[in-house]
Short mmCIF file of C-alpha atoms (C1' of nucleotides) in Angstrom, two decimals:
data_model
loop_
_atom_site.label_atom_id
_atom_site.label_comp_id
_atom_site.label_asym_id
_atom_site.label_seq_id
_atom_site.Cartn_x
_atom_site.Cartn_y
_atom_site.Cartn_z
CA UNK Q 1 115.84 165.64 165.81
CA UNK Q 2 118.43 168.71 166.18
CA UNK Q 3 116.29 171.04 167.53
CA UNK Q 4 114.96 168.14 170.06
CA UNK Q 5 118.44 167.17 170.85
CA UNK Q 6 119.58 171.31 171.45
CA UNK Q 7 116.89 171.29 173.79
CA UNK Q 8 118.44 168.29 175.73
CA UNK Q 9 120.48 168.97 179.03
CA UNK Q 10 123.07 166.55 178.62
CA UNK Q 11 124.45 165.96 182.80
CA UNK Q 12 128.29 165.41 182.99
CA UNK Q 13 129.65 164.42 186.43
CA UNK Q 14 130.33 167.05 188.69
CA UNK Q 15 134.04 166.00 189.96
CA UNK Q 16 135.06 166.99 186.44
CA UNK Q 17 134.95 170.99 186.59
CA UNK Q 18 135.04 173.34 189.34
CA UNK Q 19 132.63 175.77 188.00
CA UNK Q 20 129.95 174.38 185.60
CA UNK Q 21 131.03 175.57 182.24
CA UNK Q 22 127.16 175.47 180.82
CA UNK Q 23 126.30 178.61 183.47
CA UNK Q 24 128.25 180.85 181.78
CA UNK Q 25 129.44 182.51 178.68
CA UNK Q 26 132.80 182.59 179.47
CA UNK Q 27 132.15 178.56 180.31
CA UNK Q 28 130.44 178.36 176.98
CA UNK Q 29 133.65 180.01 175.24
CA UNK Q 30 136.15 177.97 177.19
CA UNK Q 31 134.40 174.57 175.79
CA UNK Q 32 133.92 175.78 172.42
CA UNK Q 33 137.73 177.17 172.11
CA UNK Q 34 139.01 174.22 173.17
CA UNK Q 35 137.03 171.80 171.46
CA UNK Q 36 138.07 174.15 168.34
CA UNK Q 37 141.63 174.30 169.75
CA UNK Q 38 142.35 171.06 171.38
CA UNK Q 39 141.27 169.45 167.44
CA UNK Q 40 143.94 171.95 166.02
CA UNK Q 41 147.12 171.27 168.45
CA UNK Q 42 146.29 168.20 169.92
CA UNK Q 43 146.20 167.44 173.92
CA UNK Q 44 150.06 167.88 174.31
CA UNK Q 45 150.50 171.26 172.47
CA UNK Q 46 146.92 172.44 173.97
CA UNK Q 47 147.61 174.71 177.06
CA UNK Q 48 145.18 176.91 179.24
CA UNK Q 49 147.48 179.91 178.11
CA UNK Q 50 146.76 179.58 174.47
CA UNK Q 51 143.28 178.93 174.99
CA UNK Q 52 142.88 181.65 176.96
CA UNK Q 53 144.76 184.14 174.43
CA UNK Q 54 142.48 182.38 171.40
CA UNK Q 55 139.11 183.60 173.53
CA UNK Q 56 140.31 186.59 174.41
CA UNK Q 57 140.36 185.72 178.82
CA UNK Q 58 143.45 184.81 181.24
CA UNK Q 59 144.88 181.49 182.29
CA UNK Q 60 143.80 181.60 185.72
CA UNK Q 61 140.50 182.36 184.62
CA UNK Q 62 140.07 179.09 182.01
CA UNK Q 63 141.57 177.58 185.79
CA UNK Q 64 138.71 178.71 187.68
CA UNK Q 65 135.97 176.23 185.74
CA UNK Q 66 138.56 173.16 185.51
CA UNK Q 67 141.48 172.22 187.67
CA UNK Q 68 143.28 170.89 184.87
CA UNK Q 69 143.59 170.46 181.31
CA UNK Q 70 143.37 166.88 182.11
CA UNK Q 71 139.76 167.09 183.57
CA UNK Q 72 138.70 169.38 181.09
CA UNK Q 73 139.21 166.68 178.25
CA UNK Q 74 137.46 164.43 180.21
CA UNK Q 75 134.50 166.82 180.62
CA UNK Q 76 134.66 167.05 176.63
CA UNK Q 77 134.57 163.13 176.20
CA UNK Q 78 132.39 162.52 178.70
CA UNK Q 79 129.89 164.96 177.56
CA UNK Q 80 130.20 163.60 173.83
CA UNK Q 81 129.15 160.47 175.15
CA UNK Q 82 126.05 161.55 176.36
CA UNK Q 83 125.17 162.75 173.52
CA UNK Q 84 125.50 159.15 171.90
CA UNK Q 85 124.26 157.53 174.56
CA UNK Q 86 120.86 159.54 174.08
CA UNK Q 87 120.98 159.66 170.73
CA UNK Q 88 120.54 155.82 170.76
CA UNK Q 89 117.62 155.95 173.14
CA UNK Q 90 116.31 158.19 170.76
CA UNK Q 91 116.63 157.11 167.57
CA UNK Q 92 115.96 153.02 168.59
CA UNK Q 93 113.29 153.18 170.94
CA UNK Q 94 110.52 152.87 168.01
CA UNK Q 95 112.51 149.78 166.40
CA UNK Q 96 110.65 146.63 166.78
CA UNK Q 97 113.32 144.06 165.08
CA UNK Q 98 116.08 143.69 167.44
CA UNK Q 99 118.69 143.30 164.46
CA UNK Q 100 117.18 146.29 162.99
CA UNK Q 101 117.48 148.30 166.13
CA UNK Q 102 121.47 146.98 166.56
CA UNK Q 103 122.17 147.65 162.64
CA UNK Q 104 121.20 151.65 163.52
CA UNK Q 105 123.14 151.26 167.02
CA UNK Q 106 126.06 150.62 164.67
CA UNK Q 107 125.93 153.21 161.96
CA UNK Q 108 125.72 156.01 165.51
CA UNK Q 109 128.49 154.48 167.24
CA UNK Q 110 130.85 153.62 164.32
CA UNK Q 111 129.87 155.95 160.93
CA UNK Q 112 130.94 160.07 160.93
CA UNK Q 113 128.82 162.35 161.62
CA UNK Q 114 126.58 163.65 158.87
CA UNK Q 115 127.24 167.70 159.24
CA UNK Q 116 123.59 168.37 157.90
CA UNK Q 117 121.42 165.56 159.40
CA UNK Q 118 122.22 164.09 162.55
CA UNK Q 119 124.74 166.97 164.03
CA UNK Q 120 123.85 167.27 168.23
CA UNK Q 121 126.32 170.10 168.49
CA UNK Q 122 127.69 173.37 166.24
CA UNK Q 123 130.85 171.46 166.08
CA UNK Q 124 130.36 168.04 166.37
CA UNK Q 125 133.01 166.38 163.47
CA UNK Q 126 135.79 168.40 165.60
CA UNK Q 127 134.65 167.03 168.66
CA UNK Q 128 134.52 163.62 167.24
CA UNK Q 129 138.17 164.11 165.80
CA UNK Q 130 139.19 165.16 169.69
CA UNK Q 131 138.18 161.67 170.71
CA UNK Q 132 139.75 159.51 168.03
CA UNK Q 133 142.91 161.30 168.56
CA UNK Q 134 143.03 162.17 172.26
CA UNK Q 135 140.65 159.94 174.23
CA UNK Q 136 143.50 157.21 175.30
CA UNK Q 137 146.00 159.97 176.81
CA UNK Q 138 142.92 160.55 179.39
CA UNK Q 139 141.45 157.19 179.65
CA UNK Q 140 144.88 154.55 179.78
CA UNK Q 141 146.52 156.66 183.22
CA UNK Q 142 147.54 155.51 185.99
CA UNK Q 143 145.14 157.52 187.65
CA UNK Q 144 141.84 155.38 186.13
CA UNK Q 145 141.02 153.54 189.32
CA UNK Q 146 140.46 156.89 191.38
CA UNK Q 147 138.81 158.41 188.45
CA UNK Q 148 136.59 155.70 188.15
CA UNK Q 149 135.74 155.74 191.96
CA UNK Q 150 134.10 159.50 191.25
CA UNK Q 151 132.07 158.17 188.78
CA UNK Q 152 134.11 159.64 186.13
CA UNK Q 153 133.27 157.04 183.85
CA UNK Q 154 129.53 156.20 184.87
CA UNK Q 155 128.45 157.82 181.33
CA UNK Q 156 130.86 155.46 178.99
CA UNK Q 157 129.95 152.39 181.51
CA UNK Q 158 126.25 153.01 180.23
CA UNK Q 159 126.77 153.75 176.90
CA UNK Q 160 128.72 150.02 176.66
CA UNK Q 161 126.19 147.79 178.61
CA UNK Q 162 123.00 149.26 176.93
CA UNK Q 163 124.81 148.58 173.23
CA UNK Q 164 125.75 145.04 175.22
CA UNK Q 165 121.85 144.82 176.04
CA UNK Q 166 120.64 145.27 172.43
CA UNK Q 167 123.29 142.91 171.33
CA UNK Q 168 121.89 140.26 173.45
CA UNK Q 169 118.87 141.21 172.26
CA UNK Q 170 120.43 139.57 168.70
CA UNK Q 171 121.37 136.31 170.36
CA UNK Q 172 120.59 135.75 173.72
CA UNK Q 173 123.29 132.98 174.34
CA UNK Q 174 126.55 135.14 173.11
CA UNK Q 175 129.06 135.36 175.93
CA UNK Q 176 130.91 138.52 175.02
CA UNK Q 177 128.40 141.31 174.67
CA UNK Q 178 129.97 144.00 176.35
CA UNK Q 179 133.39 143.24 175.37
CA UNK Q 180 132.03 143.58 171.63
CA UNK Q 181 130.57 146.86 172.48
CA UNK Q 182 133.56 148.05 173.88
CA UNK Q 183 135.07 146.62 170.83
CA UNK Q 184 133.29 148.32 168.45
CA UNK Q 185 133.09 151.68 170.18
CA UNK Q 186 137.11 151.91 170.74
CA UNK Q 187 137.77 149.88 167.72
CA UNK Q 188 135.81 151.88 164.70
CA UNK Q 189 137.76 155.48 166.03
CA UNK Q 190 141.14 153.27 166.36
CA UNK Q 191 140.65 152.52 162.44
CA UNK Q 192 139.55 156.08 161.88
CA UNK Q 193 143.05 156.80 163.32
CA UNK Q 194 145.02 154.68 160.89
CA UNK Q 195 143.07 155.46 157.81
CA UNK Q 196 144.67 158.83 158.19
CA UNK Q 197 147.81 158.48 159.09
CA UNK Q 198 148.51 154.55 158.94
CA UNK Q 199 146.11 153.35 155.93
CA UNK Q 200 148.30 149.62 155.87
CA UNK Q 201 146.79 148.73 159.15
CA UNK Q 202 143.03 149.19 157.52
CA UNK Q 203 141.23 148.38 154.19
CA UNK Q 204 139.78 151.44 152.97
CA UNK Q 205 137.29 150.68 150.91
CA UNK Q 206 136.31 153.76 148.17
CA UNK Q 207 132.56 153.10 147.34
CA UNK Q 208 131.20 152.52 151.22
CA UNK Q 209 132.07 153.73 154.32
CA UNK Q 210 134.62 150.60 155.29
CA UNK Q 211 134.27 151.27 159.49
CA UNK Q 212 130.68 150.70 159.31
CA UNK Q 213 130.64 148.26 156.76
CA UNK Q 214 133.39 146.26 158.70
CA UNK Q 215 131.50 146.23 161.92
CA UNK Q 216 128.52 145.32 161.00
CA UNK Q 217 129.95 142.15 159.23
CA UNK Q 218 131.53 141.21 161.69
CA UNK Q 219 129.28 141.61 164.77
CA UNK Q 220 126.01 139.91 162.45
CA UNK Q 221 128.53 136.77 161.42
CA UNK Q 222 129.57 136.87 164.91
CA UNK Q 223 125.94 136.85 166.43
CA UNK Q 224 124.41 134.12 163.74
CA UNK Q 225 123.20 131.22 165.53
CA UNK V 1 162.79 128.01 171.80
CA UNK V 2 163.51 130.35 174.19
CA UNK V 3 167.65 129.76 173.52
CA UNK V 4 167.26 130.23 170.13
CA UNK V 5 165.30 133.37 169.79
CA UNK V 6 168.08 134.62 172.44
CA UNK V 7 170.33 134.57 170.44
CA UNK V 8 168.22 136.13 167.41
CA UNK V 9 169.23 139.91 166.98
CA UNK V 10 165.84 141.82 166.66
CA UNK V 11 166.75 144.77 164.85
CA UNK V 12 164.84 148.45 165.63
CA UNK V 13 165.26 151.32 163.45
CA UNK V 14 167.94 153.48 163.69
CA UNK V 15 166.19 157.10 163.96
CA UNK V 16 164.80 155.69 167.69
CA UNK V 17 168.09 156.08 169.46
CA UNK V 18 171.49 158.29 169.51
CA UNK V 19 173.54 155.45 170.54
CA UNK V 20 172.24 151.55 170.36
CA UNK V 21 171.61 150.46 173.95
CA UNK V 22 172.37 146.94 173.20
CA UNK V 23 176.27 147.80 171.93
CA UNK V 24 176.82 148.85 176.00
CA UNK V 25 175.87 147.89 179.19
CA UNK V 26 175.05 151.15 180.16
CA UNK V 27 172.20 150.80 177.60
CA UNK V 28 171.79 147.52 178.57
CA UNK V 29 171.18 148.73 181.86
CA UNK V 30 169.01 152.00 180.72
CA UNK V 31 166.84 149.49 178.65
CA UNK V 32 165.78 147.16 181.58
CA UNK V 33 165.79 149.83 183.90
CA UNK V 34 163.10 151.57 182.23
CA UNK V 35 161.31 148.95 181.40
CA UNK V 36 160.94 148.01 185.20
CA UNK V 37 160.76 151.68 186.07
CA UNK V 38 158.19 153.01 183.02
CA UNK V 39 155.75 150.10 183.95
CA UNK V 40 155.42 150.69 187.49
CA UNK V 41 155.07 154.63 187.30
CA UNK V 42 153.48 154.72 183.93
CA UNK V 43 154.61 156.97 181.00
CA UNK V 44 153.55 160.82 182.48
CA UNK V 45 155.33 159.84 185.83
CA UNK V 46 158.64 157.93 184.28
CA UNK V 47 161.54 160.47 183.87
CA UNK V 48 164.99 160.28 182.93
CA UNK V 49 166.23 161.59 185.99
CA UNK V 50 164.50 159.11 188.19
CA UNK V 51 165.42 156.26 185.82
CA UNK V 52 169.11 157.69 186.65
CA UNK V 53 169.07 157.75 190.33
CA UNK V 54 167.39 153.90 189.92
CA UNK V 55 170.41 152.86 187.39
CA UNK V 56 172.91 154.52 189.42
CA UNK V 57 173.90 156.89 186.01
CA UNK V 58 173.37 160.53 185.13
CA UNK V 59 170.11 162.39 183.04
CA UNK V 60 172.49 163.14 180.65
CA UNK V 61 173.65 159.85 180.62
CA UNK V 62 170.58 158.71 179.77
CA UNK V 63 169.97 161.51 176.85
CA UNK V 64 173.20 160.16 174.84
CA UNK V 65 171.02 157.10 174.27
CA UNK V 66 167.55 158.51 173.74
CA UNK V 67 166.91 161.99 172.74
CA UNK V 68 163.55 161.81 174.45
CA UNK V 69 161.43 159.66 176.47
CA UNK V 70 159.35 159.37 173.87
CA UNK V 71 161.63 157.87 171.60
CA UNK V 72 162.51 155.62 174.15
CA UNK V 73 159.07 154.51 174.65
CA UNK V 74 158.88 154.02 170.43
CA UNK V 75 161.91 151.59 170.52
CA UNK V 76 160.98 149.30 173.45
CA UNK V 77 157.49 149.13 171.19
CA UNK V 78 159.46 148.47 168.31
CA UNK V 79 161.72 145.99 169.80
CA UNK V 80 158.63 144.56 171.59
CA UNK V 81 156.70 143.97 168.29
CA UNK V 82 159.66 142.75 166.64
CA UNK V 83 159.89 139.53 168.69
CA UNK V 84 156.37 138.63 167.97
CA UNK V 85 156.75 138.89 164.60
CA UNK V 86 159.93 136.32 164.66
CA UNK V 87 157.92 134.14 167.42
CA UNK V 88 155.13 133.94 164.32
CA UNK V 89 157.19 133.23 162.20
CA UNK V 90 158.99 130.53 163.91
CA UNK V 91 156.20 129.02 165.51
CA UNK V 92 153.94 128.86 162.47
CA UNK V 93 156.30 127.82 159.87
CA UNK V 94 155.64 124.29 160.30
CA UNK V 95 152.02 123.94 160.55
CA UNK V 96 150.06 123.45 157.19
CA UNK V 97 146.60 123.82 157.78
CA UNK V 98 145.86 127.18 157.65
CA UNK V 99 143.42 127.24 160.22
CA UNK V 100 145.85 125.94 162.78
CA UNK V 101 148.02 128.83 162.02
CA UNK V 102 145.71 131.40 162.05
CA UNK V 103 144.72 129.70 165.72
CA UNK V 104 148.19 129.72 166.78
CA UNK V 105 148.88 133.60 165.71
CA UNK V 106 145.72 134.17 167.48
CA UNK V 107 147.14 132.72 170.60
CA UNK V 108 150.32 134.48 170.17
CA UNK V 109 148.89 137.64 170.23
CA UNK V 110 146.20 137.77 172.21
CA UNK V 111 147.40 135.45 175.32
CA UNK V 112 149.20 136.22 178.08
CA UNK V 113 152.75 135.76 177.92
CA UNK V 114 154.03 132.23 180.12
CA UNK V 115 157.19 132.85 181.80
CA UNK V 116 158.01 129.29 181.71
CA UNK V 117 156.98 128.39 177.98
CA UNK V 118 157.46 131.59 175.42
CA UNK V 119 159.16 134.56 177.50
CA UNK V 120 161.97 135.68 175.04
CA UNK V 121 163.10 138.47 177.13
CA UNK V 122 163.66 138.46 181.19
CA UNK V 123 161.05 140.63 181.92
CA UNK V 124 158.64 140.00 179.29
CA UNK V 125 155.38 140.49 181.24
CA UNK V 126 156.35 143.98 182.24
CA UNK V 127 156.97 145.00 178.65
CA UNK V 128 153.81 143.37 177.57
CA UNK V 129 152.55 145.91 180.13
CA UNK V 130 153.96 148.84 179.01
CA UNK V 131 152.63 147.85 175.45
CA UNK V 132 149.10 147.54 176.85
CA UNK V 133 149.13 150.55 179.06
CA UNK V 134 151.23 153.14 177.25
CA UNK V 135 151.34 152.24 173.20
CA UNK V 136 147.98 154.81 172.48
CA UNK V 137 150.61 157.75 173.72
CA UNK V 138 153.34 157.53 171.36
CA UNK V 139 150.78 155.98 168.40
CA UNK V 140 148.03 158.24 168.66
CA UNK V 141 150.09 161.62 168.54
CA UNK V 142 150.37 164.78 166.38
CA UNK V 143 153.89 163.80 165.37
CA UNK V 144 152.79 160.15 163.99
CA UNK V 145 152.85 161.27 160.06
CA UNK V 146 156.76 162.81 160.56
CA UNK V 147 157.64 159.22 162.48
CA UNK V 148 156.14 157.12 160.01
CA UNK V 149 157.94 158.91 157.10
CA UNK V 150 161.37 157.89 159.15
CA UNK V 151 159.94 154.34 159.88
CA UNK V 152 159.26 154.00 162.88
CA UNK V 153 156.18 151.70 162.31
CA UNK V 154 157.36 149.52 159.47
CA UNK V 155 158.23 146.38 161.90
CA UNK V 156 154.80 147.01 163.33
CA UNK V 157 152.77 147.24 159.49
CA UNK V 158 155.03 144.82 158.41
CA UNK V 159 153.15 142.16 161.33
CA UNK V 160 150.09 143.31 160.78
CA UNK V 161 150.31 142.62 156.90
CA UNK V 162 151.78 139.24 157.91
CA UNK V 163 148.96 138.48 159.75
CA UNK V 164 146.67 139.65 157.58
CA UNK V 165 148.33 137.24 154.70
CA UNK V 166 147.31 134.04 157.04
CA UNK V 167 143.94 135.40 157.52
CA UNK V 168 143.23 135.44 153.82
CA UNK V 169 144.65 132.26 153.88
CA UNK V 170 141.52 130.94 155.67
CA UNK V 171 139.37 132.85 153.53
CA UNK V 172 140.48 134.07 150.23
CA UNK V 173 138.00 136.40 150.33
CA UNK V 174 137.35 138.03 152.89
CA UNK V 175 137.53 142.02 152.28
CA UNK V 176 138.86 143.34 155.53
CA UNK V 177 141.97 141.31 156.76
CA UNK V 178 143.85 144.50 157.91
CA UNK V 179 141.44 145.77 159.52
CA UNK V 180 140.62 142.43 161.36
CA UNK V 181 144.31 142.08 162.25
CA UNK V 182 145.07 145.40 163.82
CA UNK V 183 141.60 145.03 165.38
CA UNK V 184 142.93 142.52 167.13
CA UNK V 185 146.16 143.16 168.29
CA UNK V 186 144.94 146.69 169.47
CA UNK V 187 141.75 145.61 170.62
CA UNK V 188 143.21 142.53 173.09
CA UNK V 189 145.53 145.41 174.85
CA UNK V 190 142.79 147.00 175.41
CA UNK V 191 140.33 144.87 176.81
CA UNK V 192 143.22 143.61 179.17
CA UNK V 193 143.54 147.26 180.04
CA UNK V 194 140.05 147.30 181.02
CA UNK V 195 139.83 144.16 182.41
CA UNK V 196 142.14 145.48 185.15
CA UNK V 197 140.12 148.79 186.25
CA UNK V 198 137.10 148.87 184.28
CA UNK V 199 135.50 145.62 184.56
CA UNK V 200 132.16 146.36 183.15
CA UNK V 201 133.43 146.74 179.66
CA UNK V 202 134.58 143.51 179.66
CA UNK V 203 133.37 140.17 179.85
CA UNK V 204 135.94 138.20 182.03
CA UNK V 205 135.38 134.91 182.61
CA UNK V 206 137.21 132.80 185.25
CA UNK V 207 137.55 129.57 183.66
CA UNK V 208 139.37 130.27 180.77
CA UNK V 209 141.61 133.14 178.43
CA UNK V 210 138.46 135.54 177.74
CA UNK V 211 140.41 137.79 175.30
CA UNK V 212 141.76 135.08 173.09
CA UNK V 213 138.40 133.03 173.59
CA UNK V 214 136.89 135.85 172.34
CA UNK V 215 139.15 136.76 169.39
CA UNK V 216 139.18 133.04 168.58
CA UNK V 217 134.95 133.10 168.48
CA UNK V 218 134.68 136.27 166.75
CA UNK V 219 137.49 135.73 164.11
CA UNK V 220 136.67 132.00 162.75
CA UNK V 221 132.98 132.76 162.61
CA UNK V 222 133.66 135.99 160.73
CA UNK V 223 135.60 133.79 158.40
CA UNK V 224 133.41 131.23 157.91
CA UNK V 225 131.99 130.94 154.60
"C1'" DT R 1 203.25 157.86 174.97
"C1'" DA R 2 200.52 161.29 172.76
"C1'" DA R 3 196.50 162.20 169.99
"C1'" DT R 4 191.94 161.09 169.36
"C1'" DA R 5 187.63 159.40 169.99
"C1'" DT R 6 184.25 157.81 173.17
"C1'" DC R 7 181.66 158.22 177.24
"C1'" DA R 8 179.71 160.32 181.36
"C1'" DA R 9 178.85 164.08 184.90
"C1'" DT R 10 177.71 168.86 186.30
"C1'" DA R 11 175.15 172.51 185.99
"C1'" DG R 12 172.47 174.63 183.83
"C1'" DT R 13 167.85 176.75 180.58
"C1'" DA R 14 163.17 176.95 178.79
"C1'" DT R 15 158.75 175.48 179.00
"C1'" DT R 16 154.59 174.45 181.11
"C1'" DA R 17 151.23 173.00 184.34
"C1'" DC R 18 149.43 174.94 188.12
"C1'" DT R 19 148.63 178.37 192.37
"C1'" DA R 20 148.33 182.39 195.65
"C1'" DT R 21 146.75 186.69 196.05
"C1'" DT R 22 144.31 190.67 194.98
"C1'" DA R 23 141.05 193.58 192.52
"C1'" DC R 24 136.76 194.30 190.38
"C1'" DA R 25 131.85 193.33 189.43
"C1'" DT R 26 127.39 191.39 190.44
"C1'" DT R 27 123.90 189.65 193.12
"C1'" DT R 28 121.35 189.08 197.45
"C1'" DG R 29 119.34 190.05 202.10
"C1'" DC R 30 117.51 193.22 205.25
"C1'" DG I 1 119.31 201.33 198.99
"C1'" DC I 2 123.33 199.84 200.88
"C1'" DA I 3 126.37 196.41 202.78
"C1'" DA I 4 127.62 191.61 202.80
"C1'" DA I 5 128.32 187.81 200.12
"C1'" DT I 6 129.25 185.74 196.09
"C1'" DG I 7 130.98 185.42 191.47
"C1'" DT I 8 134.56 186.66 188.10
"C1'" DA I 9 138.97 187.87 186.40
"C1'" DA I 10 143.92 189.62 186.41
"C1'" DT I 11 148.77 189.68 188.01
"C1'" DA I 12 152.52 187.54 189.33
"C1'" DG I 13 154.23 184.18 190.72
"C1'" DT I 14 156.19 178.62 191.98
"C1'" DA I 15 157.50 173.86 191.06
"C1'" DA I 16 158.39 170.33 188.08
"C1'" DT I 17 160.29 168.47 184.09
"C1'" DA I 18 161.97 167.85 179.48
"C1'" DC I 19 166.00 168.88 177.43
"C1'" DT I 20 170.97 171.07 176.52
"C1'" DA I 21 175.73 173.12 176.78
"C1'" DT I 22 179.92 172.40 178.48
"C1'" DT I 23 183.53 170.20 180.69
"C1'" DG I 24 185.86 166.30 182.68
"C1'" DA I 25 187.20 161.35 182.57
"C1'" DT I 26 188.35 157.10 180.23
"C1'" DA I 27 189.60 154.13 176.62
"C1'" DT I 28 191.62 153.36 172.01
"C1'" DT I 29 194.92 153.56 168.64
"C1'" DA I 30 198.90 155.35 165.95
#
DNA sequence: TAATATCAATAGTATTACTATTACATTTGC
DNA sequence: GCAAATGTAATAGTAATACTATTGATATTA
């Protein structure tokens, strides 16, 4: 599965970098400092000038493959989510049983990944930590409408109606499928969130992992007929 | 109802402002002003200088109140959540089935606000704005372990532990009523959020409330024994 | 009325996101 | 094989903005 996944182009929309990171090794070293980076300082302390010092280039250079620090996270989520998104594809398309197929939708979207088994990318956990912590500061702007109109968003608007698709696969007649995938997607990191630094606003539970276990419970009582 | 929770002081922790904006009416002023200003330019684009000019007052002014914007953002959340909680807790206190409260926090929480019925505040519907389109940028932050030690969040744990008491309340025992809770009151921002630009993660449906139809459908039948 | 405390305005500074320009290196076409 | 074109990187900036230091004005109280 890793070395088939490796050997995956995953295609993130163009508007989002000015020079295609993937064609280069200084491109390769800008996205793997700041995944490493951006996980360490956060989005508001994270600036081109320290990346640049960490990998050992210039400012204006890290400026030359993204306009912004802003579109660079984006490239970083957007790209993550194409990894998901195939990963599904991947991993469900021999599931018969639709409830089997949406119980292993669930444990990809909402459990963390395993380092040793289903790891896409060197770094994946940090990457996954980047969008629990930093995916809202790109995605709630005031700036979402023309964003969306480049397609910036194409990848997650997918990713939500094909997990909508195999929910309706469950029950046919449920009326919120995509708003439960959404749900789910945004919610499970959300609670990730607060079991670090909020744990009232949770249940953690010690003996399972309590994201995945909530979800599922929820979206299965939800769907019985 | 509206006359009485006027005259209810909603208190918000000390450590969010220099000066309390509701002992002046400079602060009175500073308070509506930004809430007018912060929801039509958003968070990034709201500064205290333009709030000035619009207030007819200085920057500095402005910085005896609130030693940052950010702060600023953290009490009108605070103050924000701290009327729901006393509009709970009035409105509920006289209904005994437990399912009929549960239905009625629901409804409190997820629905829109009515200007004519429940608006405590003049300009309610902006701040419900703000709290939908800015709340991930002060929550999900670095800094969120330093403000929670200074309590910042208490008046928002505090509501989601209340309504996690009247979920159990339904069902004894069900094992994730936190989680369900702030679920909900996150997740209902957010699928307003992208009812307004991103459409296709949501289901919206024109004859009725979709985001408390939705929380009301997927809440009872998670309950349901 | 004089001392004191409160409040507000002016004029800054420091940081940071971002850009203009130039220099160097590599590839490509004939 | 050499020049044109392209790709890459470095220097030295600018503009915006969050935030502060200091001084001036006003109100309160002894």
């Amino acid at each position: 599965m890793q070395d088939l996944l490796a050997r995956i182009k995953i295609p993130v929309n163009d508007n989002l970098y000015l020079k295609d990171p993937s064609t280069s090794e200084l491109g390769q070293k800008i996205i793997d400092g700041s995944i490493a980076l951006m996980n360490q300082l956060g989005f508001e302390r994270f600036t081109f000038k320290k990346l640049a010092t960490e990998i050992q280039t210039t400012e204006a250079s890290v400026y030359r493959y993204f306009e912004s620090k802003h579109k660079l996270l984006l490239y970083l989520i957007n790209w993550y989510w194409g990894c998901i998104a195939t990963r599904i594809t991947l991993e469900t398309r021999n599931i018969e049983l639709p409830e089997q197929k949406l119980k292993k939708t669930i444990h990809i979207l909402t459990a963390l990944p395993n380092p040793e088994i289903d790891s896409l990318i060197s770094n994946e956990l940090a990457l996954k930590e980047i969008i629990i912590n930093e995916s809202a500061k790109v995605l709630i702007t005031k700036d979402v409408d023309e964003e969306n109109k480049v397609g910036v968003f194409s990848v997650y608007k997918t990713l939500v109606s094909n997990v909508a698709a195999i929910i309706n696969e469950v029950n046919r007649d449920y009326p919120y499928p995509n708003m439960l995938a959404s749900s789910m997607i945004e919610g499970s990191n959300q609670q990730r969130f607060f079991a670090a630094h909020l744990p009232k606003l949770t249940n953690i539970k010690e003996d399972s992992d309590f994201v995945e276990s909530f979800y599922l419970d929820l979206i299965f009582n939800t769907l019985k007929k």
